[in-house]
Tab-separated table of C-alpha atoms in Angstrom:
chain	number	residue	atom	x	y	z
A	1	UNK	CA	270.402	94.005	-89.245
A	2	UNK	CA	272.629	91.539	-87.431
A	3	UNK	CA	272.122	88.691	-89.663
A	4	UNK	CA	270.893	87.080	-92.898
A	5	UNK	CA	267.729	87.607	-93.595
A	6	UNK	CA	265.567	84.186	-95.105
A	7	UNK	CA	265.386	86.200	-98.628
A	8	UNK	CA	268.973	86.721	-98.848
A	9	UNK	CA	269.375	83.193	-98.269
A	10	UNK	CA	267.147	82.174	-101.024
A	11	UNK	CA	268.936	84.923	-103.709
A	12	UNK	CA	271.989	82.739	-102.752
A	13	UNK	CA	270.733	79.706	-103.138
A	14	UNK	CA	268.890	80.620	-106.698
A	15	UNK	CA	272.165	82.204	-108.002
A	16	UNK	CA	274.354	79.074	-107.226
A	17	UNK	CA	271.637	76.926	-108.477
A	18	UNK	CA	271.798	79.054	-111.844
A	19	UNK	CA	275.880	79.055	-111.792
A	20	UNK	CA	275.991	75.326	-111.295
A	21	UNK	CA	272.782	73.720	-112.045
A	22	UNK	CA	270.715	71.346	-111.107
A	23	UNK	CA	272.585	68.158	-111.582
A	24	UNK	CA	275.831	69.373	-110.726
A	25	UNK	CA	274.437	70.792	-107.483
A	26	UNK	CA	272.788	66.960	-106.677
A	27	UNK	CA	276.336	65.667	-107.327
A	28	UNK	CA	278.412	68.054	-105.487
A	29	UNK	CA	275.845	66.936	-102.939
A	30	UNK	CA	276.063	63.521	-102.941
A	31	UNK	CA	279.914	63.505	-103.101
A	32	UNK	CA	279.662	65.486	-99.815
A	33	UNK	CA	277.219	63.143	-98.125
A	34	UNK	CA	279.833	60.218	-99.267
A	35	UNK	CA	282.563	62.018	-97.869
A	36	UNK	CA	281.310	62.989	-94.555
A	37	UNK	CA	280.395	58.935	-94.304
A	38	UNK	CA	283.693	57.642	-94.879
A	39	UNK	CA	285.367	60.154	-92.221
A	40	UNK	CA	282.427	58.790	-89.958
A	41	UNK	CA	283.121	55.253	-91.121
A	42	UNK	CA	286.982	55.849	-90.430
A	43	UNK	CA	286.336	57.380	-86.735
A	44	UNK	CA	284.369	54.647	-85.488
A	45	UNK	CA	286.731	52.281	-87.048
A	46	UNK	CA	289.946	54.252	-85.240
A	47	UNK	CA	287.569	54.454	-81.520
A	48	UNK	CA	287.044	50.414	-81.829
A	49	UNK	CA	290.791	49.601	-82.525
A	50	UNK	CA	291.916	51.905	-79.501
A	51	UNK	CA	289.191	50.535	-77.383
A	52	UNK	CA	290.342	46.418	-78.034
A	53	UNK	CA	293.738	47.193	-77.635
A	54	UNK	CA	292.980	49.196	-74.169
A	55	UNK	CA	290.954	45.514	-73.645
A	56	UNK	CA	294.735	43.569	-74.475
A	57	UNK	CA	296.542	45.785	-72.172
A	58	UNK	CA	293.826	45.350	-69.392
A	59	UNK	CA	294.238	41.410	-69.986
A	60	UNK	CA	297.570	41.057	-70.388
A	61	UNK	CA	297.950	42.940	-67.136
A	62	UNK	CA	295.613	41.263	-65.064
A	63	UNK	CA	297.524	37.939	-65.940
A	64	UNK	CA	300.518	39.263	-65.065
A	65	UNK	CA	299.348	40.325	-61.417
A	66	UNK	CA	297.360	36.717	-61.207
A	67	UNK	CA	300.922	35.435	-62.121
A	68	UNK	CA	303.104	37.521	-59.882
A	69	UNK	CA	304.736	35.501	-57.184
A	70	UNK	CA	304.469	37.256	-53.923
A	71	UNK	CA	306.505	35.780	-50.865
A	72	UNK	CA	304.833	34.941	-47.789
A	73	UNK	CA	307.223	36.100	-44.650
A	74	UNK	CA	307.101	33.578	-41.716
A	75	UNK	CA	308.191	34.567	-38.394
A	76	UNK	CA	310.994	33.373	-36.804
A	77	UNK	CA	310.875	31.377	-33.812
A	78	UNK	CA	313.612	31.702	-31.140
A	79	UNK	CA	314.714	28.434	-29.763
């Protein structure tokens, strides 16, 4: 047998459903379904900072080259 059969899976689940119970088992639950939203919450949150200040930079540069004086040469003419 390589791996876990479907009725060892349900003597697990029936003896941590006796240990805990019912309602402690919905709460443990719904904690981790809270939890795992927040860290997803806190991601996209992290992605969209780092993504407007890429934005800034990418502004702030393209000014700077609109800005940038560049010399034009002229030939000089021998008399």
């Amino acid at each position: 047998m390589a791996g876990i059969s479907i009725w060892q899976l349900l003597i697990i689940f029936l003896v941590i459903t006796l240990l805990f119970g019912t309602k402690r088992l919905h709460s443990i639950a719904s904690n981790l379904g809270n939890t795992i939203k927040t860290f997803r919450n806190a991601i996209n949150e992290e992605n969209t900072s780092t993504e407007t200040k890429r934005q800034k930079r990418s502004k702030k540069t393209n000014r700077k080259q609109k800005n940038k004086y560049t010399p034009s040469f002229k030939k000089e003419t021998k008399k």
